[in-house]
Tab-separated table of C-alpha atoms in Angstrom:
chain	number	residue	atom	x	y	z
A	23	MET	CA	-116.516	-73.037	47.697
A	24	ALA	CA	-119.529	-75.304	48.751
A	25	CYS	CA	-120.331	-78.065	51.063
A	26	ARG	CA	-123.666	-78.436	51.495
A	27	ILE	CA	-125.741	-81.782	52.116
A	28	ALA	CA	-127.988	-81.785	50.188
A	29	ASP	CA	-130.311	-79.485	51.920
A	30	SER	CA	-128.877	-80.542	54.998
A	31	GLY	CA	-130.865	-83.579	53.806
A	32	LEU	CA	-128.421	-85.981	51.393
A	33	LEU	CA	-129.993	-88.503	49.464
A	34	LEU	CA	-133.323	-89.062	51.994
A	35	MET	CA	-135.298	-85.869	51.951
A	36	GLY	CA	-135.562	-83.987	48.674
A	37	HIS	CA	-135.173	-79.522	48.848
A	38	ARG	CA	-138.214	-78.132	50.668
A	39	GLN	CA	-139.161	-74.883	50.718
A	40	ARG	CA	-139.531	-73.632	54.258
A	41	PRO	CA	-139.824	-69.813	55.304
A	42	ALA	CA	-136.248	-68.712	57.364
A	43	TRP	CA	-135.754	-70.799	60.150
A	44	SER	CA	-135.635	-67.723	62.957
A	45	PRO	CA	-136.985	-64.094	62.905
A	46	LYS	CA	-133.227	-63.196	65.028
A	47	ILE	CA	-130.208	-64.799	64.904
A	48	ALA	CA	-128.534	-63.662	67.485
A	49	ALA	CA	-124.362	-64.781	69.390
A	50	HIS	CA	-123.411	-65.188	72.587
A	51	TYR	CA	-123.939	-62.927	73.917
A	52	SER	CA	-126.948	-62.131	72.540
A	53	PRO	CA	-129.960	-60.098	75.335
A	54	GLY	CA	-132.220	-61.650	76.676
A	55	ILE	CA	-133.927	-63.686	79.290
A	56	TYR	CA	-132.824	-67.178	78.326
A	57	ASN	CA	-130.354	-70.404	80.191
A	58	LEU	CA	-126.587	-69.455	80.101
A	59	LYS	CA	-124.874	-72.454	79.725
A	60	TRP	CA	-121.058	-71.176	80.041
A	61	ASP	CA	-119.958	-74.689	79.145
A	62	ASN	CA	-120.769	-74.056	75.158
A	63	ILE	CA	-118.758	-70.767	75.479
A	64	LEU	CA	-116.306	-70.383	77.145
A	65	PRO	CA	-113.002	-73.310	78.197
A	66	LYS	CA	-111.975	-74.867	80.960
A	67	GLU	CA	-109.291	-72.882	81.944
A	68	VAL	CA	-111.017	-69.806	81.584
A	69	LYS	CA	-115.186	-71.252	82.747
A	70	TYR	CA	-115.970	-69.061	85.815
A	71	GLN	CA	-113.351	-66.582	85.921
A	72	GLN	CA	-115.159	-63.601	85.283
A	73	CYS	CA	-118.027	-63.737	85.162
A	74	PHE	CA	-120.639	-60.915	84.632
A	75	ILE	CA	-122.918	-61.370	87.068
A	76	PRO	CA	-121.985	-63.154	90.338
A	77	ILE	CA	-123.490	-67.070	90.542
A	78	LYS	CA	-122.601	-69.874	92.510
A	79	ARG	CA	-120.223	-72.267	90.060
A	80	SER	CA	-122.827	-73.995	88.192
A	81	LYS	CA	-123.280	-76.006	85.271
A	82	ILE	CA	-126.776	-74.057	84.314
A	83	VAL	CA	-127.515	-71.132	85.401
A	84	GLN	CA	-131.537	-70.582	84.955
A	85	ALA	CA	-131.975	-67.269	84.413
A	86	VAL	CA	-135.910	-66.659	86.285
A	87	ALA	CA	-137.346	-63.280	86.453
A	88	VAL	CA	-134.262	-61.056	85.818
A	89	PRO	CA	-132.211	-60.722	82.361
A	90	VAL	CA	-129.264	-61.963	82.430
A	91	ALA	CA	-126.368	-58.674	81.536
A	92	PRO	CA	-124.886	-60.522	79.140
A	93	PRO	CA	-120.523	-59.250	77.649
A	94	PRO	CA	-120.787	-56.684	75.382
A	95	ALA	CA	-119.727	-57.371	71.758
A	96	ASP	CA	-117.326	-54.791	72.036
A	97	ASN	CA	-115.476	-55.397	75.207
A	98	ALA	CA	-112.034	-57.423	73.615
A	99	GLU	CA	-111.127	-59.598	76.914
A	100	TYR	CA	-114.575	-61.262	75.770
A	101	ARG	CA	-113.482	-61.558	72.112
A	102	LYS	CA	-110.275	-63.154	73.251
A	103	GLN	CA	-111.023	-65.784	75.510
A	104	LEU	CA	-113.957	-66.616	72.589
A	105	ALA	CA	-110.389	-66.665	70.437
A	106	GLU	CA	-108.829	-68.882	72.332
A	107	SER	CA	-111.267	-71.361	73.149
A	108	TYR	CA	-111.882	-71.781	69.671
A	109	GLY	CA	-108.702	-71.932	68.313
A	110	PHE	CA	-108.944	-68.634	66.299
A	111	ARG	CA	-105.331	-65.628	67.361
A	112	GLN	CA	-108.403	-63.052	66.994
A	113	ILE	CA	-112.297	-62.180	66.928
A	114	GLY	CA	-113.051	-59.635	65.155
A	115	GLU	CA	-115.472	-56.478	66.205
A	116	GLN	CA	-118.758	-56.621	64.121
A	117	LEU	CA	-118.883	-53.721	61.420
A	118	PRO	CA	-120.628	-51.480	61.968
A	119	ASP	CA	-124.516	-51.661	60.135
A	120	ASN	CA	-123.941	-48.816	58.613
A	121	VAL	CA	-121.016	-49.590	56.599
A	122	THR	CA	-121.032	-51.002	52.871
A	123	LEU	CA	-119.090	-52.747	51.186
A	124	LYS	CA	-118.373	-50.127	48.219
A	125	ASP	CA	-116.492	-47.981	51.482
A	126	ILE	CA	-114.757	-51.396	52.367
A	127	LEU	CA	-113.621	-51.918	48.221
A	128	GLU	CA	-112.757	-48.671	47.717
A	129	THR	CA	-109.921	-48.499	50.272
A	130	LEU	CA	-108.288	-51.003	48.814
A	131	PRO	CA	-105.810	-50.269	46.013
A	132	LYS	CA	-106.536	-50.962	41.425
A	133	LYS	CA	-103.953	-52.600	41.367
A	134	VAL	CA	-104.872	-55.300	43.165
A	135	PHE	CA	-107.449	-55.777	40.790
A	136	GLU	CA	-105.397	-56.280	38.021
A	137	ILE	CA	-104.938	-59.086	35.829
A	138	ASP	CA	-101.275	-60.675	34.927
A	139	ASP	CA	-101.546	-63.452	32.102
A	140	ALA	CA	-98.328	-64.725	32.596
A	141	LYS	CA	-97.872	-65.114	36.497
A	142	ALA	CA	-101.610	-66.680	35.730
A	143	PHE	CA	-99.972	-69.420	33.773
A	144	LYS	CA	-97.194	-69.817	36.426
A	145	SER	CA	-99.662	-71.133	38.767
A	146	VAL	CA	-101.086	-74.348	36.060
A	147	LEU	CA	-97.099	-74.844	35.465
A	148	THR	CA	-96.641	-74.548	39.174
A	149	SER	CA	-99.934	-77.055	39.835
A	150	VAL	CA	-98.821	-79.526	36.572
A	151	THR	CA	-95.337	-79.666	37.599
A	152	SER	CA	-96.120	-80.808	41.458
A	153	TYR	CA	-99.534	-83.462	40.217
A	154	ALA	CA	-96.465	-84.801	37.961
A	155	LEU	CA	-93.535	-84.733	40.550
A	156	GLY	CA	-97.116	-86.786	43.163
A	157	LEU	CA	-97.697	-89.081	40.681
A	158	PHE	CA	-93.821	-90.364	39.822
A	159	MET	CA	-93.732	-90.520	44.092
A	160	ILE	CA	-96.490	-92.746	44.149
A	161	SER	CA	-94.781	-95.398	41.486
A	162	LYS	CA	-91.817	-95.023	43.297
A	163	ALA	CA	-92.685	-95.156	47.266
A	164	PRO	CA	-92.812	-98.198	49.264
A	165	TRP	CA	-96.073	-99.258	50.935
A	166	PHE	CA	-95.530	-97.149	54.035
A	167	LEU	CA	-95.065	-94.229	52.614
A	168	LEU	CA	-98.188	-94.188	50.056
A	169	PRO	CA	-99.778	-91.758	52.511
A	170	LEU	CA	-97.501	-89.006	52.588
A	171	ALA	CA	-97.701	-89.186	48.293
A	172	TRP	CA	-101.306	-89.557	48.765
A	173	ALA	CA	-101.127	-86.315	51.133
A	174	TRP	CA	-98.763	-84.702	48.670
A	175	THR	CA	-100.623	-85.089	45.109
A	176	GLY	CA	-103.961	-84.314	46.844
A	177	THR	CA	-103.228	-81.031	48.074
A	178	ALA	CA	-101.181	-80.130	44.567
A	179	ILE	CA	-104.609	-81.096	42.762
A	180	THR	CA	-106.649	-79.191	44.739
A	181	GLY	CA	-104.182	-76.480	42.657
A	182	PHE	CA	-106.213	-77.109	40.026
A	183	PHE	CA	-109.546	-76.510	41.645
A	184	VAL	CA	-108.265	-72.952	42.421
A	185	ILE	CA	-107.274	-72.156	39.175
A	186	GLY	CA	-110.386	-73.204	37.745
A	187	HIS	CA	-112.188	-71.868	40.383
A	188	ASP	CA	-110.199	-68.601	39.756
A	189	CYS	CA	-111.216	-68.883	35.950
A	190	ALA	CA	-114.965	-69.417	37.001
A	191	HIS	CA	-114.956	-65.658	38.663
A	192	LYS	CA	-113.081	-64.225	35.876
A	193	SER	CA	-110.304	-63.513	37.430
A	194	PHE	CA	-107.340	-65.704	35.252
A	195	SER	CA	-107.316	-64.060	32.217
A	196	LYS	CA	-108.440	-61.381	30.311
A	197	ASN	CA	-109.817	-63.647	27.844
A	198	LYS	CA	-113.126	-64.973	28.372
A	199	LEU	CA	-112.376	-67.690	26.503
A	200	VAL	CA	-109.177	-68.996	27.657
A	201	GLU	CA	-110.558	-68.755	31.175
A	202	ASP	CA	-113.499	-71.307	30.324
A	203	ILE	CA	-111.285	-73.911	28.379
A	204	VAL	CA	-109.096	-73.348	31.428
A	205	GLY	CA	-111.220	-73.738	34.107
A	206	THR	CA	-112.981	-77.218	31.895
A	207	LEU	CA	-109.696	-78.964	31.726
A	208	ALA	CA	-108.543	-77.826	34.937
A	209	PHE	CA	-111.363	-79.959	36.310
A	210	LEU	CA	-111.390	-82.709	34.468
A	211	PRO	CA	-109.234	-84.824	36.517
A	212	LEU	CA	-111.334	-83.894	40.125
A	213	ILE	CA	-114.436	-85.510	38.011
A	214	TYR	CA	-116.064	-81.871	38.497
A	215	PRO	CA	-118.306	-79.990	35.771
A	216	TYR	CA	-117.119	-76.843	35.594
A	217	GLU	CA	-120.087	-74.657	34.693
A	218	PRO	CA	-122.474	-76.288	36.939
A	219	TRP	CA	-119.952	-75.055	39.857
A	220	ARG	CA	-120.051	-71.525	38.425
A	221	PHE	CA	-123.464	-70.657	38.587
A	222	LYS	CA	-124.266	-72.876	42.119
A	223	HIS	CA	-120.614	-71.173	43.275
A	224	ASP	CA	-121.752	-67.502	42.428
A	225	LYS	CA	-124.678	-68.337	44.466
A	226	HIS	CA	-122.308	-68.550	47.601
A	227	HIS	CA	-120.676	-65.269	46.870
A	228	ALA	CA	-124.078	-63.731	46.496
A	229	LYS	CA	-125.946	-65.172	49.459
A	230	THR	CA	-122.778	-65.528	51.788
A	231	ASN	CA	-124.198	-66.799	55.192
A	232	MET	CA	-127.378	-66.457	54.755
A	233	LEU	CA	-129.510	-68.761	55.795
A	234	ILE	CA	-131.586	-71.205	53.549
A	235	GLU	CA	-129.538	-69.431	50.756
A	236	ASP	CA	-125.924	-70.411	50.909
A	237	THR	CA	-124.854	-72.924	49.519
A	238	ALA	CA	-121.705	-73.788	51.917
A	239	TRP	CA	-122.077	-75.606	55.267
A	240	LEU	CA	-125.552	-74.076	56.336
A	241	PRO	CA	-126.508	-74.798	60.050
A	242	ILE	CA	-128.369	-78.275	59.969
A	243	ASP	CA	-132.240	-77.512	59.725
A	244	PRO	CA	-133.765	-78.450	63.765
A	245	GLU	CA	-136.962	-79.809	61.217
A	246	ASP	CA	-134.194	-81.543	59.638
A	247	PHE	CA	-132.559	-83.125	62.167
A	248	ASN	CA	-135.205	-84.640	63.418
A	249	SER	CA	-137.182	-85.667	60.606
A	250	SER	CA	-136.634	-89.349	62.017
A	251	PRO	CA	-133.871	-91.284	63.615
A	252	LEU	CA	-131.903	-92.648	59.932
A	253	MET	CA	-131.447	-89.039	59.266
A	254	LYS	CA	-130.171	-87.759	63.110
A	255	LYS	CA	-127.399	-90.504	62.174
A	256	VAL	CA	-126.245	-90.068	59.079
A	257	LEU	CA	-126.225	-85.971	60.354
A	258	ILE	CA	-124.382	-86.625	63.124
A	259	TYR	CA	-122.052	-88.768	61.320
A	260	ALA	CA	-121.856	-86.366	58.086
A	261	TYR	CA	-121.270	-83.056	60.853
A	262	GLY	CA	-119.187	-84.815	62.321
A	263	PRO	CA	-115.925	-87.223	62.056
A	264	LEU	CA	-116.649	-87.559	57.717
A	265	ARG	CA	-117.326	-83.856	57.842
A	266	PRO	CA	-113.755	-83.182	55.942
A	267	TRP	CA	-115.428	-85.315	52.687
A	268	VAL	CA	-118.254	-84.624	52.721
A	269	SER	CA	-118.014	-82.188	49.792
A	270	ILE	CA	-117.837	-85.970	48.166
A	271	ALA	CA	-121.610	-85.341	48.697
A	272	HIS	CA	-122.089	-81.747	47.518
A	273	TRP	CA	-120.197	-82.647	43.812
A	274	TRP	CA	-122.570	-85.492	43.577
A	275	LEU	CA	-126.033	-84.271	44.908
A	276	ALA	CA	-125.505	-80.406	43.623
A	277	HIS	CA	-123.886	-80.387	40.056
A	278	PHE	CA	-125.465	-83.681	37.803
A	279	ASN	CA	-128.949	-83.385	37.767
A	280	LEU	CA	-129.939	-80.733	35.376
A	281	LYS	CA	-133.718	-79.669	37.366
A	282	LYS	CA	-131.332	-78.156	39.341
A	283	PHE	CA	-130.345	-75.317	36.665
A	284	ARG	CA	-132.105	-72.447	35.374
A	285	PRO	CA	-133.529	-72.893	31.510
A	286	ASN	CA	-130.601	-70.450	30.435
A	287	GLU	CA	-127.889	-72.065	32.370
A	288	VAL	CA	-128.857	-75.765	31.171
A	289	LYS	CA	-126.922	-75.358	27.329
A	290	ARG	CA	-123.539	-74.759	29.271
A	291	VAL	CA	-124.234	-77.438	32.085
A	292	LYS	CA	-124.625	-79.993	29.442
A	293	ILE	CA	-120.967	-79.180	27.860
A	294	SER	CA	-119.220	-79.273	31.040
A	295	LEU	CA	-121.194	-82.401	31.990
A	296	ALA	CA	-120.465	-84.364	28.660
A	297	CYS	CA	-116.538	-83.224	29.010
A	298	VAL	CA	-116.305	-84.436	32.448
A	299	PHE	CA	-118.115	-88.532	31.438
A	300	ALA	CA	-115.526	-88.401	28.439
A	301	PHE	CA	-113.151	-87.735	30.769
A	302	MET	CA	-113.988	-90.820	33.121
A	303	ALA	CA	-114.655	-92.945	29.416
A	304	ILE	CA	-111.359	-92.190	28.085
A	305	GLY	CA	-109.642	-91.165	31.516
A	306	TRP	CA	-110.582	-93.779	33.945
A	307	PRO	CA	-110.054	-97.386	31.354
A	308	LEU	CA	-106.568	-96.163	30.335
A	309	ILE	CA	-105.695	-95.854	33.593
A	310	ILE	CA	-107.249	-99.784	34.656
A	311	TYR	CA	-105.679	-100.511	31.036
A	312	LYS	CA	-102.150	-99.871	32.336
A	313	THR	CA	-102.180	-100.775	36.024
A	314	GLY	CA	-105.110	-102.367	36.818
A	315	PHE	CA	-108.025	-101.855	39.274
A	316	LEU	CA	-105.482	-100.873	42.222
A	317	GLY	CA	-104.117	-98.854	39.797
A	318	TRP	CA	-107.138	-96.846	39.917
A	319	ILE	CA	-107.208	-96.991	43.330
A	320	LYS	CA	-103.190	-95.785	43.872
A	321	TYR	CA	-103.116	-93.649	41.570
A	322	TRP	CA	-106.454	-92.055	40.539
A	323	LEU	CA	-109.188	-92.215	43.780
A	324	MET	CA	-106.675	-92.256	46.542
A	325	PRO	CA	-104.920	-88.038	45.216
A	326	TRP	CA	-108.840	-87.280	44.505
A	327	LEU	CA	-109.744	-87.961	47.842
A	328	GLY	CA	-106.947	-85.677	49.504
A	329	TYR	CA	-108.346	-83.386	47.033
A	330	HIS	CA	-111.648	-83.613	48.784
A	331	PHE	CA	-110.391	-83.134	52.038
A	332	TRP	CA	-109.007	-79.584	51.505
A	333	MET	CA	-112.063	-79.166	49.967
A	334	SER	CA	-114.036	-79.955	52.563
A	335	THR	CA	-111.894	-78.228	55.306
A	336	PHE	CA	-110.935	-74.993	53.288
A	337	THR	CA	-114.457	-74.314	52.990
A	338	MET	CA	-115.451	-75.241	56.659
A	339	VAL	CA	-112.612	-73.261	58.212
A	340	HIS	CA	-113.901	-70.161	55.448
A	341	HIS	CA	-117.084	-69.366	56.819
A	342	THR	CA	-117.708	-71.682	59.866
A	343	ALA	CA	-117.286	-70.798	63.981
A	344	PRO	CA	-119.491	-70.726	66.852
A	345	HIS	CA	-119.271	-66.938	67.156
A	346	ILE	CA	-120.392	-66.841	62.890
A	347	PRO	CA	-123.789	-66.104	62.408
A	348	PHE	CA	-125.987	-66.973	59.420
A	349	LYS	CA	-128.838	-64.668	59.130
A	350	PRO	CA	-132.049	-64.620	57.523
A	351	GLN	CA	-132.033	-62.615	54.286
A	352	ASP	CA	-134.192	-59.823	55.876
A	353	GLU	CA	-131.464	-59.174	58.641
A	354	TRP	CA	-128.207	-59.753	56.537
A	355	ASN	CA	-126.002	-57.077	55.850
A	356	ALA	CA	-123.144	-57.779	53.326
A	357	ALA	CA	-120.083	-56.282	54.105
A	358	GLN	CA	-121.175	-57.936	57.496
A	359	ALA	CA	-121.269	-61.298	56.148
A	360	GLN	CA	-118.365	-60.989	53.914
A	361	LEU	CA	-116.046	-59.435	56.054
A	362	ASN	CA	-117.430	-60.540	59.591
A	363	GLY	CA	-118.308	-63.641	58.409
A	364	THR	CA	-115.075	-65.372	57.085
A	365	VAL	CA	-112.565	-66.237	58.537
A	366	HIS	CA	-108.152	-65.572	57.460
A	367	CYS	CA	-106.763	-68.777	58.104
A	368	ASP	CA	-103.006	-69.449	57.771
A	369	TYR	CA	-101.785	-73.010	56.775
A	370	PRO	CA	-97.744	-74.586	56.259
A	371	ARG	CA	-95.940	-72.268	53.596
A	372	TRP	CA	-96.578	-75.190	50.912
A	373	ILE	CA	-100.415	-76.354	51.518
A	374	GLU	CA	-100.252	-72.204	50.690
A	375	VAL	CA	-98.119	-73.088	47.653
A	376	LEU	CA	-99.913	-75.921	46.323
A	377	CYS	CA	-103.230	-74.601	46.264
A	378	HIS	CA	-102.765	-71.163	45.676
A	379	ASP	CA	-103.482	-69.058	48.498
A	380	ILE	CA	-107.446	-70.358	48.926
A	381	ASN	CA	-106.603	-69.753	51.836
A	382	VAL	CA	-106.223	-65.877	52.224
A	383	HIS	CA	-109.663	-65.871	51.858
A	384	ILE	CA	-111.763	-62.112	53.335
A	385	PRO	CA	-110.503	-60.389	50.270
A	386	HIS	CA	-111.946	-63.138	47.886
A	387	HIS	CA	-114.892	-62.083	49.538
A	388	LEU	CA	-115.273	-58.871	49.137
A	389	SER	CA	-114.293	-58.563	46.059
A	390	PRO	CA	-113.992	-62.457	43.753
A	391	ARG	CA	-112.353	-60.491	40.718
A	392	ILE	CA	-109.623	-60.494	42.512
A	393	PRO	CA	-106.512	-62.801	41.303
A	394	TRP	CA	-105.439	-65.071	43.296
A	395	TYR	CA	-101.645	-63.608	43.221
A	396	ASN	CA	-102.647	-60.077	44.314
A	397	LEU	CA	-104.890	-61.850	47.505
A	398	ARG	CA	-102.203	-61.266	50.025
A	399	ALA	CA	-101.773	-57.506	49.485
A	400	ALA	CA	-105.616	-57.324	49.933
A	401	HIS	CA	-105.660	-59.055	52.680
A	402	GLU	CA	-102.347	-56.612	53.485
A	403	SER	CA	-104.931	-53.558	52.619
A	404	ILE	CA	-107.759	-54.696	54.739
A	405	GLN	CA	-105.278	-55.670	58.011
A	406	GLN	CA	-104.248	-51.760	58.001
A	407	ASN	CA	-107.744	-49.937	56.701
A	408	TRP	CA	-110.586	-53.441	58.361
A	409	GLY	CA	-107.822	-55.503	60.946
A	410	LYS	CA	-109.607	-55.285	64.218
A	411	TYR	CA	-112.776	-56.341	62.185
A	412	ILE	CA	-111.865	-59.477	60.833
A	413	ASN	CA	-111.607	-62.902	61.912
A	414	GLU	CA	-107.626	-64.717	61.489
A	415	ALA	CA	-106.822	-68.174	62.952
A	416	SER	CA	-103.885	-70.388	62.144
A	417	TRP	CA	-105.111	-74.253	61.233
A	418	ASN	CA	-104.796	-75.517	64.330
A	419	TRP	CA	-106.140	-78.644	65.988
A	420	ARG	CA	-108.094	-76.586	68.274
A	421	LEU	CA	-110.069	-75.529	65.446
A	422	MET	CA	-110.723	-78.072	63.896
A	423	LYS	CA	-112.202	-79.746	67.384
A	424	THR	CA	-114.728	-76.952	67.780
A	425	ILE	CA	-115.982	-77.275	63.569
A	426	LEU	CA	-116.215	-80.833	64.281
A	427	THR	CA	-118.423	-81.048	67.944
A	428	VAL	CA	-119.694	-78.002	68.523
A	429	CYS	CA	-120.523	-76.338	65.086
A	430	HIS	CA	-123.728	-78.031	64.530
A	431	VAL	CA	-127.541	-76.819	64.490
A	432	TYR	CA	-128.931	-73.915	64.037
A	433	ASP	CA	-129.996	-71.953	67.104
A	434	LYS	CA	-131.478	-68.412	67.606
A	435	GLU	CA	-129.286	-67.314	70.145
A	436	GLN	CA	-125.891	-69.482	70.220
A	437	ASN	CA	-125.776	-69.675	66.529
A	438	TYR	CA	-125.186	-73.626	66.725
A	439	VAL	CA	-125.893	-76.454	69.778
A	440	ALA	CA	-123.800	-78.891	69.675
A	441	PHE	CA	-125.289	-82.831	68.688
A	442	ASP	CA	-124.717	-84.216	72.244
A	443	GLU	CA	-126.588	-81.363	73.346
A	444	LEU	CA	-129.642	-82.462	71.392
A	445	ALA	CA	-129.719	-85.904	70.894
A	446	PRO	CA	-126.573	-87.061	73.819
A	447	GLU	CA	-127.684	-90.611	73.131
A	448	ASP	CA	-127.145	-90.721	69.477
A	449	SER	CA	-123.568	-88.719	69.508
A	450	GLN	CA	-121.402	-91.237	70.563
A	451	PRO	CA	-119.150	-90.165	67.301
A	452	ILE	CA	-119.270	-86.431	68.663
A	453	THR	CA	-118.525	-88.058	71.993
A	454	PHE	CA	-115.448	-89.905	70.315
A	455	LEU	CA	-114.226	-86.880	68.533
A	456	LYS	CA	-113.949	-84.958	71.597
A	457	LYS	CA	-112.311	-87.252	73.517
A	458	ALA	CA	-109.635	-88.148	70.736
A	459	MET	CA	-108.987	-84.813	68.737
A	460	PRO	CA	-105.976	-82.956	70.762
A	461	ASP	CA	-107.141	-79.246	71.813
A	462	TYR	CA	-103.522	-78.324	70.700
A	463	ALA	CA	-103.999	-74.644	69.539
């Protein structure tokens, strides 16, 4: 699942090849001499309560000649404070460098990799039934209840995406032709081309949390942010208040341009695009003929926007937090990226049912071949064997507020620098979110 904004440029900039942004990324506790900005690390309730050097209360402490003694990465109390401030239940220890992805996978029960076609098609029945129920609710709901009907239907249609997602990973059926057919059909109501998405998503799994290469919610390149006043404004809105719908930009910009695919991929891409355009050419006119243009908005567009809310939100929460680094290729570690760099987040149960446990994401990143209905069993095994290394949260306001107001521009020491630190005069949308969004965890 991916949401890179046209290489941090939307429609305003083309893709630019450039070297990795920095030779090294460090977390907040990175060693060295630097400005220690406590306002960006700990919340008000824990700020200044426990410091590792004696300082006077001050907004910024300048370390000039003596290196600052950082909190150690294995300090449990420090991680607990960070977890509370970011809206997490747990922030895990860093996985040792000598642990490999193979080491982790060997601890998983073999049964979690088994495909059960009956369970797979039961998920199709669940999604079709819940989507049909949503359309029925839209048709009957008075205007003031339509938002609830749209929320249900948008969540239900997200289940279609998860079915196609499993087909793309070859974890849906033992019959690979069936997977391609079901995956293509499941993506059609979303007007998402199946094969282009599959090719791009495979890269996300191969390069998770790798600078430049990952396709999902990269930190903004400082060069892009400072490239022009207009670009700065666009990125502030895109990574701020509009972030829960920016997957729409990714859908449009990353999947319909044949030049973005390798020659051996183009044939399959064309087939998927033809299916999507055929659906639009037949389905949309039928909706408009039966219900009018307002009916098209009511029955298709609003649930589609609901789907993109979940598409953006799930992908944000899966890999975005102030303590999760994106690393250049020469420092990237596959096991750390997939285990330490992926977040398990619990949502209200009805959302997890309609979306087929896509939120149980750590085992999926360790092996995309695990079917969705086995993810919980795999996660239980991971908790037992690797529990101290994983990041866990329950979906809450503070978690979303942290992502929307802090996780913006790449920084080699802090992982992220917020817009309102770099450009306070242009960051009114971020200031508004900080004031308007609740801080409940």
